[in-house]
Amino acid sequence: MERRHLGQCWFVGRVEDMSQQALEKPRESRGIPYQQPVQGWASLQHGECVEVWSMDSFRYVAYVDDRADDGTLIWVVEDGMGCRHLFVNGDPVTLYLI
């Protein structure tokens, strides 16, 4: 396992498992995101950086750690703190790919 800082996110795992998109520096954002939220969590890949929003407020930057194949649940690891969070489809949370 390797731990590598990727802009605002840390990646923990094998470097060869990281997607190219996760290697790109995420955009700086704390205002309302200008892009559409991720609709299907099944499209997210391990290591991708996301902004986590709840109740129209920014919460934190995280990276995708794991998810169900059907996209019904997702694990993210919070940048900085390293806290792992589980979200189930229908939770009051919105993810934005960065």
PDB file of N, CA and C in Angstrom:
ATOM      1  N   MET A   1       0.837  -1.176   0.000  1.00  0.00           N
ATOM      2  CA  MET A   1       0.000   0.000   0.000  1.00  0.00           C
ATOM      3  C   MET A   1       0.883   1.240   0.000  1.00  0.00           C
ATOM      4  N   GLU A   2       0.415   2.244  -0.699  1.00  0.00           N
ATOM      5  CA  GLU A   2       1.124   3.509  -0.741  1.00  0.00           C
ATOM      6  C   GLU A   2       0.142   4.619  -0.428  1.00  0.00           C
ATOM      7  N   ARG A   3       0.607   5.640   0.259  1.00  0.00           N
ATOM      8  CA  ARG A   3      -0.219   6.805   0.540  1.00  0.00           C
ATOM      9  C   ARG A   3       0.392   7.967  -0.214  1.00  0.00           C
ATOM     10  N   ARG A   4      -0.397   8.605  -1.058  1.00  0.00           N
ATOM     11  CA  ARG A   4       0.110   9.671  -1.908  1.00  0.00           C
ATOM     12  C   ARG A   4      -0.859  10.843  -1.876  1.00  0.00           C
ATOM     13  N   HIS A   5      -0.329  12.070  -1.723  1.00  0.00           N
ATOM     14  CA  HIS A   5      -1.165  13.267  -1.706  1.00  0.00           C
ATOM     15  C   HIS A   5      -1.479  13.674  -3.134  1.00  0.00           C
ATOM     16  N   LEU A   6      -2.755  13.890  -3.414  1.00  0.00           N
ATOM     17  CA  LEU A   6      -3.214  14.267  -4.750  1.00  0.00           C
ATOM     18  C   LEU A   6      -3.985  15.576  -4.662  1.00  0.00           C
ATOM     19  N   GLY A   7      -3.290  16.696  -4.642  1.00  0.00           N
ATOM     20  CA  GLY A   7      -3.987  17.972  -4.532  1.00  0.00           C
ATOM     21  C   GLY A   7      -4.671  18.059  -3.187  1.00  0.00           C
ATOM     22  N   GLN A   8      -6.004  18.017  -3.181  1.00  0.00           N
ATOM     23  CA  GLN A   8      -6.756  18.098  -1.939  1.00  0.00           C
ATOM     24  C   GLN A   8      -7.034  16.720  -1.357  1.00  0.00           C
ATOM     25  N   CYS A   9      -6.723  15.656  -2.071  1.00  0.00           N
ATOM     26  CA  CYS A   9      -7.084  14.311  -1.629  1.00  0.00           C
ATOM     27  C   CYS A   9      -5.847  13.453  -1.406  1.00  0.00           C
ATOM     28  N   TRP A  10      -5.993  12.492  -0.523  1.00  0.00           N
ATOM     29  CA  TRP A  10      -4.981  11.462  -0.329  1.00  0.00           C
ATOM     30  C   TRP A  10      -5.487  10.189  -0.956  1.00  0.00           C
ATOM     31  N   PHE A  11      -4.613   9.477  -1.628  1.00  0.00           N
ATOM     32  CA  PHE A  11      -4.958   8.167  -2.172  1.00  0.00           C
ATOM     33  C   PHE A  11      -4.217   7.133  -1.352  1.00  0.00           C
ATOM     34  N   VAL A  12      -4.925   6.126  -0.873  1.00  0.00           N
ATOM     35  CA  VAL A  12      -4.307   5.032  -0.138  1.00  0.00           C
ATOM     36  C   VAL A  12      -4.567   3.766  -0.925  1.00  0.00           C
ATOM     37  N   GLY A  13      -3.526   3.110  -1.371  1.00  0.00           N
ATOM     38  CA  GLY A  13      -3.679   1.896  -2.164  1.00  0.00           C
ATOM     39  C   GLY A  13      -2.512   1.746  -3.107  1.00  0.00           C
ATOM     40  N   ARG A  14      -2.677   0.866  -4.054  1.00  0.00           N
ATOM     41  CA  ARG A  14      -1.623   0.654  -5.040  1.00  0.00           C
ATOM     42  C   ARG A  14      -1.719   1.738  -6.104  1.00  0.00           C
ATOM     43  N   VAL A  15      -0.592   2.336  -6.444  1.00  0.00           N
ATOM     44  CA  VAL A  15      -0.565   3.430  -7.407  1.00  0.00           C
ATOM     45  C   VAL A  15      -1.161   3.001  -8.737  1.00  0.00           C
ATOM     46  N   GLU A  16      -0.918   1.772  -9.155  1.00  0.00           N
ATOM     47  CA  GLU A  16      -1.436   1.321 -10.443  1.00  0.00           C
ATOM     48  C   GLU A  16      -2.958   1.211 -10.461  1.00  0.00           C
ATOM     49  N   ASP A  17      -3.610   1.272  -9.286  1.00  0.00           N
ATOM     50  CA  ASP A  17      -5.069   1.225  -9.214  1.00  0.00           C
ATOM     51  C   ASP A  17      -5.714   2.595  -9.395  1.00  0.00           C
ATOM     52  N   MET A  18      -4.941   3.660  -9.314  1.00  0.00           N
ATOM     53  CA  MET A  18      -5.512   4.999  -9.414  1.00  0.00           C
ATOM     54  C   MET A  18      -5.923   5.297 -10.847  1.00  0.00           C
ATOM     55  N   SER A  19      -7.064   5.920 -11.011  1.00  0.00           N
ATOM     56  CA  SER A  19      -7.482   6.344 -12.344  1.00  0.00           C
ATOM     57  C   SER A  19      -6.720   7.610 -12.710  1.00  0.00           C
ATOM     58  N   GLN A  20      -6.587   7.875 -13.998  1.00  0.00           N
ATOM     59  CA  GLN A  20      -5.894   9.073 -14.449  1.00  0.00           C
ATOM     60  C   GLN A  20      -6.589  10.318 -13.911  1.00  0.00           C
ATOM     61  N   GLN A  21      -7.901  10.287 -13.828  1.00  0.00           N
ATOM     62  CA  GLN A  21      -8.632  11.443 -13.341  1.00  0.00           C
ATOM     63  C   GLN A  21      -8.285  11.757 -11.894  1.00  0.00           C
ATOM     64  N   ALA A  22      -8.022  10.756 -11.101  1.00  0.00           N
ATOM     65  CA  ALA A  22      -7.673  10.986  -9.702  1.00  0.00           C
ATOM     66  C   ALA A  22      -6.306  11.638  -9.570  1.00  0.00           C
ATOM     67  N   LEU A  23      -5.461  11.515 -10.594  1.00  0.00           N
ATOM     68  CA  LEU A  23      -4.138  12.116 -10.554  1.00  0.00           C
ATOM     69  C   LEU A  23      -4.174  13.606 -10.851  1.00  0.00           C
ATOM     70  N   GLU A  24      -5.261  14.096 -11.453  1.00  0.00           N
ATOM     71  CA  GLU A  24      -5.368  15.503 -11.780  1.00  0.00           C
ATOM     72  C   GLU A  24      -5.702  16.299 -10.528  1.00  0.00           C
ATOM     73  N   LYS A  25      -5.160  17.503 -10.438  1.00  0.00           N
ATOM     74  CA  LYS A  25      -5.433  18.347  -9.271  1.00  0.00           C
ATOM     75  C   LYS A  25      -6.890  18.784  -9.306  1.00  0.00           C
ATOM     76  N   PRO A  26      -7.615  18.578  -8.212  1.00  0.00           N
ATOM     77  CA  PRO A  26      -9.011  18.992  -8.174  1.00  0.00           C
ATOM     78  C   PRO A  26      -9.151  20.505  -8.197  1.00  0.00           C
ATOM     79  N   ARG A  27     -10.293  20.971  -8.689  1.00  0.00           N
ATOM     80  CA  ARG A  27     -10.537  22.408  -8.735  1.00  0.00           C
ATOM     81  C   ARG A  27     -10.814  22.916  -7.323  1.00  0.00           C
ATOM     82  N   GLU A  28     -10.518  24.165  -7.093  1.00  0.00           N
ATOM     83  CA  GLU A  28     -10.844  24.789  -5.810  1.00  0.00           C
ATOM     84  C   GLU A  28     -12.302  25.218  -5.867  1.00  0.00           C
ATOM     85  N   SER A  29     -13.082  24.837  -4.898  1.00  0.00           N
ATOM     86  CA  SER A  29     -14.487  25.215  -4.887  1.00  0.00           C
ATOM     87  C   SER A  29     -15.030  25.146  -3.478  1.00  0.00           C
ATOM     88  N   ARG A  30     -15.784  26.133  -3.110  1.00  0.00           N
ATOM     89  CA  ARG A  30     -16.506  26.091  -1.852  1.00  0.00           C
ATOM     90  C   ARG A  30     -17.857  26.765  -2.017  1.00  0.00           C
ATOM     91  N   GLY A  31     -18.050  27.436  -3.153  1.00  0.00           N
ATOM     92  CA  GLY A  31     -19.359  28.002  -3.449  1.00  0.00           C
ATOM     93  C   GLY A  31     -20.233  26.909  -4.041  1.00  0.00           C
ATOM     94  N   ILE A  32     -21.407  27.268  -4.456  1.00  0.00           N
ATOM     95  CA  ILE A  32     -22.296  26.290  -5.070  1.00  0.00           C
ATOM     96  C   ILE A  32     -21.625  25.745  -6.326  1.00  0.00           C
ATOM     97  N   PRO A  33     -21.507  24.433  -6.460  1.00  0.00           N
ATOM     98  CA  PRO A  33     -20.836  23.851  -7.624  1.00  0.00           C
ATOM     99  C   PRO A  33     -21.519  24.254  -8.923  1.00  0.00           C
ATOM    100  N   TYR A  34     -20.709  24.484  -9.943  1.00  0.00           N
ATOM    101  CA  TYR A  34     -21.234  24.893 -11.239  1.00  0.00           C
ATOM    102  C   TYR A  34     -21.605  23.692 -12.095  1.00  0.00           C
ATOM    103  N   GLN A  35     -21.271  22.522 -11.677  1.00  0.00           N
ATOM    104  CA  GLN A  35     -21.571  21.330 -12.467  1.00  0.00           C
ATOM    105  C   GLN A  35     -22.690  20.526 -11.830  1.00  0.00           C
ATOM    106  N   GLN A  36     -23.215  19.597 -12.586  1.00  0.00           N
ATOM    107  CA  GLN A  36     -24.292  18.740 -12.111  1.00  0.00           C
ATOM    108  C   GLN A  36     -23.749  17.732 -11.097  1.00  0.00           C
ATOM    109  N   PRO A  37     -24.550  17.377 -10.114  1.00  0.00           N
ATOM    110  CA  PRO A  37     -24.110  16.351  -9.162  1.00  0.00           C
ATOM    111  C   PRO A  37     -23.997  14.993  -9.839  1.00  0.00           C
ATOM    112  N   VAL A  38     -23.223  14.107  -9.242  1.00  0.00           N
ATOM    113  CA  VAL A  38     -23.108  12.738  -9.746  1.00  0.00           C
ATOM    114  C   VAL A  38     -24.463  12.066  -9.540  1.00  0.00           C
ATOM    115  N   GLN A  39     -25.074  11.606 -10.631  1.00  0.00           N
ATOM    116  CA  GLN A  39     -26.402  10.999 -10.555  1.00  0.00           C
ATOM    117  C   GLN A  39     -26.332   9.525 -10.168  1.00  0.00           C
ATOM    118  N   GLY A  40     -25.419   8.802 -10.780  1.00  0.00           N
ATOM    119  CA  GLY A  40     -25.289   7.375 -10.493  1.00  0.00           C
ATOM    120  C   GLY A  40     -23.946   7.080  -9.862  1.00  0.00           C
ATOM    121  N   TRP A  41     -23.971   6.697  -8.601  1.00  0.00           N
ATOM    122  CA  TRP A  41     -22.710   6.429  -7.911  1.00  0.00           C
ATOM    123  C   TRP A  41     -21.956   5.265  -8.530  1.00  0.00           C
ATOM    124  N   ALA A  42     -22.624   4.420  -9.297  1.00  0.00           N
ATOM    125  CA  ALA A  42     -21.956   3.290  -9.947  1.00  0.00           C
ATOM    126  C   ALA A  42     -20.911   3.769 -10.951  1.00  0.00           C
ATOM    127  N   SER A  43     -21.016   5.020 -11.399  1.00  0.00           N
ATOM    128  CA  SER A  43     -20.054   5.561 -12.364  1.00  0.00           C
ATOM    129  C   SER A  43     -18.760   6.017 -11.698  1.00  0.00           C
ATOM    130  N   LEU A  44     -18.757   6.177 -10.385  1.00  0.00           N
ATOM    131  CA  LEU A  44     -17.559   6.632  -9.684  1.00  0.00           C
ATOM    132  C   LEU A  44     -16.569   5.485  -9.508  1.00  0.00           C
ATOM    133  N   GLN A  45     -15.284   5.822  -9.623  1.00  0.00           N
ATOM    134  CA  GLN A  45     -14.218   4.831  -9.521  1.00  0.00           C
ATOM    135  C   GLN A  45     -13.381   5.079  -8.270  1.00  0.00           C
ATOM    136  N   HIS A  46     -12.756   4.022  -7.783  1.00  0.00           N
ATOM    137  CA  HIS A  46     -11.861   4.092  -6.626  1.00  0.00           C
ATOM    138  C   HIS A  46     -10.796   5.159  -6.862  1.00  0.00           C
ATOM    139  N   GLY A  47     -10.617   6.047  -5.901  1.00  0.00           N
ATOM    140  CA  GLY A  47      -9.586   7.073  -5.982  1.00  0.00           C
ATOM    141  C   GLY A  47     -10.053   8.400  -6.539  1.00  0.00           C
ATOM    142  N   GLU A  48     -11.263   8.477  -7.104  1.00  0.00           N
ATOM    143  CA  GLU A  48     -11.743   9.744  -7.654  1.00  0.00           C
ATOM    144  C   GLU A  48     -12.094  10.705  -6.521  1.00  0.00           C
ATOM    145  N   CYS A  49     -11.747  11.982  -6.714  1.00  0.00           N
ATOM    146  CA  CYS A  49     -12.035  13.008  -5.717  1.00  0.00           C
ATOM    147  C   CYS A  49     -13.433  13.571  -5.923  1.00  0.00           C
ATOM    148  N   VAL A  50     -14.125  13.775  -4.813  1.00  0.00           N
ATOM    149  CA  VAL A  50     -15.472  14.334  -4.847  1.00  0.00           C
ATOM    150  C   VAL A  50     -15.615  15.384  -3.751  1.00  0.00           C
ATOM    151  N   GLU A  51     -16.512  16.339  -3.995  1.00  0.00           N
ATOM    152  CA  GLU A  51     -16.955  17.236  -2.941  1.00  0.00           C
ATOM    153  C   GLU A  51     -18.218  16.631  -2.366  1.00  0.00           C
ATOM    154  N   VAL A  52     -18.311  16.591  -1.055  1.00  0.00           N
ATOM    155  CA  VAL A  52     -19.490  16.057  -0.375  1.00  0.00           C
ATOM    156  C   VAL A  52     -20.296  17.242   0.152  1.00  0.00           C
ATOM    157  N   TRP A  53     -21.549  17.303  -0.265  1.00  0.00           N
ATOM    158  CA  TRP A  53     -22.464  18.371   0.146  1.00  0.00           C
ATOM    159  C   TRP A  53     -23.652  17.745   0.848  1.00  0.00           C
ATOM    160  N   SER A  54     -24.202  18.458   1.820  1.00  0.00           N
ATOM    161  CA  SER A  54     -25.418  18.020   2.502  1.00  0.00           C
ATOM    162  C   SER A  54     -26.255  19.253   2.818  1.00  0.00           C
ATOM    163  N   MET A  55     -27.516  19.178   2.507  1.00  0.00           N
ATOM    164  CA  MET A  55     -28.436  20.297   2.756  1.00  0.00           C
ATOM    165  C   MET A  55     -27.916  21.584   2.108  1.00  0.00           C
ATOM    166  N   ASP A  56     -27.427  21.487   0.866  1.00  0.00           N
ATOM    167  CA  ASP A  56     -26.921  22.620   0.087  1.00  0.00           C
ATOM    168  C   ASP A  56     -25.725  23.315   0.726  1.00  0.00           C
ATOM    169  N   SER A  57     -25.001  22.631   1.601  1.00  0.00           N
ATOM    170  CA  SER A  57     -23.806  23.186   2.226  1.00  0.00           C
ATOM    171  C   SER A  57     -22.623  22.257   1.984  1.00  0.00           C
ATOM    172  N   PHE A  58     -21.473  22.866   1.663  1.00  0.00           N
ATOM    173  CA  PHE A  58     -20.250  22.092   1.475  1.00  0.00           C
ATOM    174  C   PHE A  58     -19.844  21.474   2.802  1.00  0.00           C
ATOM    175  N   ARG A  59     -19.472  20.198   2.779  1.00  0.00           N
ATOM    176  CA  ARG A  59     -19.029  19.507   3.989  1.00  0.00           C
ATOM    177  C   ARG A  59     -17.531  19.226   3.962  1.00  0.00           C
ATOM    178  N   TYR A  60     -17.044  18.551   2.907  1.00  0.00           N
ATOM    179  CA  TYR A  60     -15.624  18.222   2.829  1.00  0.00           C
ATOM    180  C   TYR A  60     -15.297  17.631   1.463  1.00  0.00           C
ATOM    181  N   VAL A  61     -13.992  17.570   1.183  1.00  0.00           N
ATOM    182  CA  VAL A  61     -13.468  16.883   0.007  1.00  0.00           C
ATOM    183  C   VAL A  61     -13.114  15.472   0.450  1.00  0.00           C
ATOM    184  N   ALA A  62     -13.384  14.505  -0.403  1.00  0.00           N
ATOM    185  CA  ALA A  62     -13.105  13.104  -0.074  1.00  0.00           C
ATOM    186  C   ALA A  62     -12.711  12.366  -1.343  1.00  0.00           C
ATOM    187  N   TYR A  63     -12.236  11.140  -1.179  1.00  0.00           N
ATOM    188  CA  TYR A  63     -12.020  10.300  -2.347  1.00  0.00           C
ATOM    189  C   TYR A  63     -12.824   9.021  -2.184  1.00  0.00           C
ATOM    190  N   VAL A  64     -13.207   8.463  -3.325  1.00  0.00           N
ATOM    191  CA  VAL A  64     -14.007   7.243  -3.337  1.00  0.00           C
ATOM    192  C   VAL A  64     -13.124   6.087  -2.900  1.00  0.00           C
ATOM    193  N   ASP A  65     -13.564   5.373  -1.881  1.00  0.00           N
ATOM    194  CA  ASP A  65     -12.811   4.231  -1.380  1.00  0.00           C
ATOM    195  C   ASP A  65     -13.380   2.922  -1.912  1.00  0.00           C
ATOM    196  N   ASP A  66     -14.699   2.808  -1.923  1.00  0.00           N
ATOM    197  CA  ASP A  66     -15.354   1.592  -2.399  1.00  0.00           C
ATOM    198  C   ASP A  66     -16.811   1.930  -2.669  1.00  0.00           C
ATOM    199  N   ARG A  67     -17.487   1.072  -3.417  1.00  0.00           N
ATOM    200  CA  ARG A  67     -18.908   1.267  -3.684  1.00  0.00           C
ATOM    201  C   ARG A  67     -19.520  -0.057  -4.082  1.00  0.00           C
ATOM    202  N   ALA A  68     -20.835  -0.141  -3.965  1.00  0.00           N
ATOM    203  CA  ALA A  68     -21.551  -1.315  -4.450  1.00  0.00           C
ATOM    204  C   ALA A  68     -21.584  -1.255  -5.973  1.00  0.00           C
ATOM    205  N   ASP A  69     -21.528  -2.405  -6.623  1.00  0.00           N
ATOM    206  CA  ASP A  69     -21.551  -2.443  -8.084  1.00  0.00           C
ATOM    207  C   ASP A  69     -22.773  -1.748  -8.663  1.00  0.00           C
ATOM    208  N   ASP A  70     -23.898  -1.835  -7.967  1.00  0.00           N
ATOM    209  CA  ASP A  70     -25.123  -1.209  -8.472  1.00  0.00           C
ATOM    210  C   ASP A  70     -25.253   0.257  -8.060  1.00  0.00           C
ATOM    211  N   GLY A  71     -24.282   0.784  -7.324  1.00  0.00           N
ATOM    212  CA  GLY A  71     -24.276   2.192  -6.950  1.00  0.00           C
ATOM    213  C   GLY A  71     -25.219   2.559  -5.820  1.00  0.00           C
ATOM    214  N   THR A  72     -25.727   1.592  -5.085  1.00  0.00           N
ATOM    215  CA  THR A  72     -26.670   1.897  -4.006  1.00  0.00           C
ATOM    216  C   THR A  72     -25.993   2.373  -2.730  1.00  0.00           C
ATOM    217  N   LEU A  73     -24.704   2.086  -2.582  1.00  0.00           N
ATOM    218  CA  LEU A  73     -23.965   2.615  -1.436  1.00  0.00           C
ATOM    219  C   LEU A  73     -22.541   2.903  -1.858  1.00  0.00           C
ATOM    220  N   ILE A  74     -21.927   3.819  -1.106  1.00  0.00           N
ATOM    221  CA  ILE A  74     -20.573   4.246  -1.440  1.00  0.00           C
ATOM    222  C   ILE A  74     -19.819   4.583  -0.154  1.00  0.00           C
ATOM    223  N   TRP A  75     -18.545   4.216  -0.127  1.00  0.00           N
ATOM    224  CA  TRP A  75     -17.638   4.582   0.956  1.00  0.00           C
ATOM    225  C   TRP A  75     -16.724   5.679   0.431  1.00  0.00           C
ATOM    226  N   VAL A  76     -16.570   6.763   1.188  1.00  0.00           N
ATOM    227  CA  VAL A  76     -15.607   7.805   0.851  1.00  0.00           C
ATOM    228  C   VAL A  76     -14.716   8.045   2.065  1.00  0.00           C
ATOM    229  N   VAL A  77     -13.491   8.497   1.805  1.00  0.00           N
ATOM    230  CA  VAL A  77     -12.556   8.830   2.877  1.00  0.00           C
ATOM    231  C   VAL A  77     -12.315  10.331   2.826  1.00  0.00           C
ATOM    232  N   GLU A  78     -12.599  10.982   3.935  1.00  0.00           N
ATOM    233  CA  GLU A  78     -12.494  12.435   4.049  1.00  0.00           C
ATOM    234  C   GLU A  78     -11.038  12.879   3.966  1.00  0.00           C
ATOM    235  N   ASP A  79     -10.777  13.877   3.120  1.00  0.00           N
ATOM    236  CA  ASP A  79      -9.441  14.437   2.985  1.00  0.00           C
ATOM    237  C   ASP A  79      -9.038  15.111   4.292  1.00  0.00           C
ATOM    238  N   GLY A  80      -7.794  14.947   4.662  1.00  0.00           N
ATOM    239  CA  GLY A  80      -7.282  15.586   5.870  1.00  0.00           C
ATOM    240  C   GLY A  80      -7.494  14.756   7.118  1.00  0.00           C
ATOM    241  N   MET A  81      -8.734  14.453   7.436  1.00  0.00           N
ATOM    242  CA  MET A  81      -9.053  13.699   8.651  1.00  0.00           C
ATOM    243  C   MET A  81      -8.883  12.196   8.459  1.00  0.00           C
ATOM    244  N   GLY A  82      -9.115  11.719   7.247  1.00  0.00           N
ATOM    245  CA  GLY A  82      -9.006  10.290   6.981  1.00  0.00           C
ATOM    246  C   GLY A  82     -10.203   9.489   7.448  1.00  0.00           C
ATOM    247  N   CYS A  83     -11.270  10.169   7.852  1.00  0.00           N
ATOM    248  CA  CYS A  83     -12.478   9.475   8.317  1.00  0.00           C
ATOM    249  C   CYS A  83     -13.191   8.827   7.137  1.00  0.00           C
ATOM    250  N   ARG A  84     -13.600   7.606   7.333  1.00  0.00           N
ATOM    251  CA  ARG A  84     -14.310   6.860   6.287  1.00  0.00           C
ATOM    252  C   ARG A  84     -15.809   6.985   6.546  1.00  0.00           C
ATOM    253  N   HIS A  85     -16.560   7.344   5.495  1.00  0.00           N
ATOM    254  CA  HIS A  85     -18.005   7.547   5.615  1.00  0.00           C
ATOM    255  C   HIS A  85     -18.731   6.635   4.639  1.00  0.00           C
ATOM    256  N   LEU A  86     -19.829   6.061   5.085  1.00  0.00           N
ATOM    257  CA  LEU A  86     -20.693   5.234   4.246  1.00  0.00           C
ATOM    258  C   LEU A  86     -21.968   6.008   3.956  1.00  0.00           C
ATOM    259  N   PHE A  87     -22.318   6.100   2.666  1.00  0.00           N
ATOM    260  CA  PHE A  87     -23.572   6.723   2.261  1.00  0.00           C
ATOM    261  C   PHE A  87     -24.397   5.707   1.496  1.00  0.00           C
ATOM    262  N   VAL A  88     -25.699   5.740   1.758  1.00  0.00           N
ATOM    263  CA  VAL A  88     -26.648   4.876   1.070  1.00  0.00           C
ATOM    264  C   VAL A  88     -27.485   5.757   0.163  1.00  0.00           C
ATOM    265  N   ASN A  89     -27.771   5.262  -1.045  1.00  0.00           N
ATOM    266  CA  ASN A  89     -28.596   6.012  -1.979  1.00  0.00           C
ATOM    267  C   ASN A  89     -29.877   6.441  -1.267  1.00  0.00           C
ATOM    268  N   GLY A  90     -30.171   7.719  -1.297  1.00  0.00           N
ATOM    269  CA  GLY A  90     -31.325   8.251  -0.588  1.00  0.00           C
ATOM    270  C   GLY A  90     -30.936   9.069   0.628  1.00  0.00           C
ATOM    271  N   ASP A  91     -29.677   8.940   1.085  1.00  0.00           N
ATOM    272  CA  ASP A  91     -29.197   9.788   2.176  1.00  0.00           C
ATOM    273  C   ASP A  91     -29.196  11.245   1.700  1.00  0.00           C
ATOM    274  N   PRO A  92     -29.335  12.203   2.614  1.00  0.00           N
ATOM    275  CA  PRO A  92     -29.352  13.617   2.213  1.00  0.00           C
ATOM    276  C   PRO A  92     -27.945  14.142   1.919  1.00  0.00           C
ATOM    277  N   VAL A  93     -27.303  13.559   0.919  1.00  0.00           N
ATOM    278  CA  VAL A  93     -25.944  13.935   0.543  1.00  0.00           C
ATOM    279  C   VAL A  93     -25.863  14.016  -0.978  1.00  0.00           C
ATOM    280  N   THR A  94     -25.067  14.971  -1.465  1.00  0.00           N
ATOM    281  CA  THR A  94     -24.847  15.143  -2.895  1.00  0.00           C
ATOM    282  C   THR A  94     -23.348  15.114  -3.139  1.00  0.00           C
ATOM    283  N   LEU A  95     -22.921  14.360  -4.147  1.00  0.00           N
ATOM    284  CA  LEU A  95     -21.506  14.265  -4.499  1.00  0.00           C
ATOM    285  C   LEU A  95     -21.259  14.980  -5.819  1.00  0.00           C
ATOM    286  N   TYR A  96     -20.174  15.754  -5.872  1.00  0.00           N
ATOM    287  CA  TYR A  96     -19.748  16.438  -7.087  1.00  0.00           C
ATOM    288  C   TYR A  96     -18.341  15.970  -7.412  1.00  0.00           C
ATOM    289  N   LEU A  97     -18.133  15.476  -8.618  1.00  0.00           N
ATOM    290  CA  LEU A  97     -16.814  15.034  -9.056  1.00  0.00           C
ATOM    291  C   LEU A  97     -15.926  16.246  -9.264  1.00  0.00           C
ATOM    292  N   ILE A  98     -14.718  16.205  -8.718  1.00  0.00           N
ATOM    293  CA  ILE A  98     -13.779  17.316  -8.899  1.00  0.00           C
ATOM    294  C   ILE A  98     -12.474  16.815  -9.461  1.00  0.00           C
TER     295      ILE A  98
END
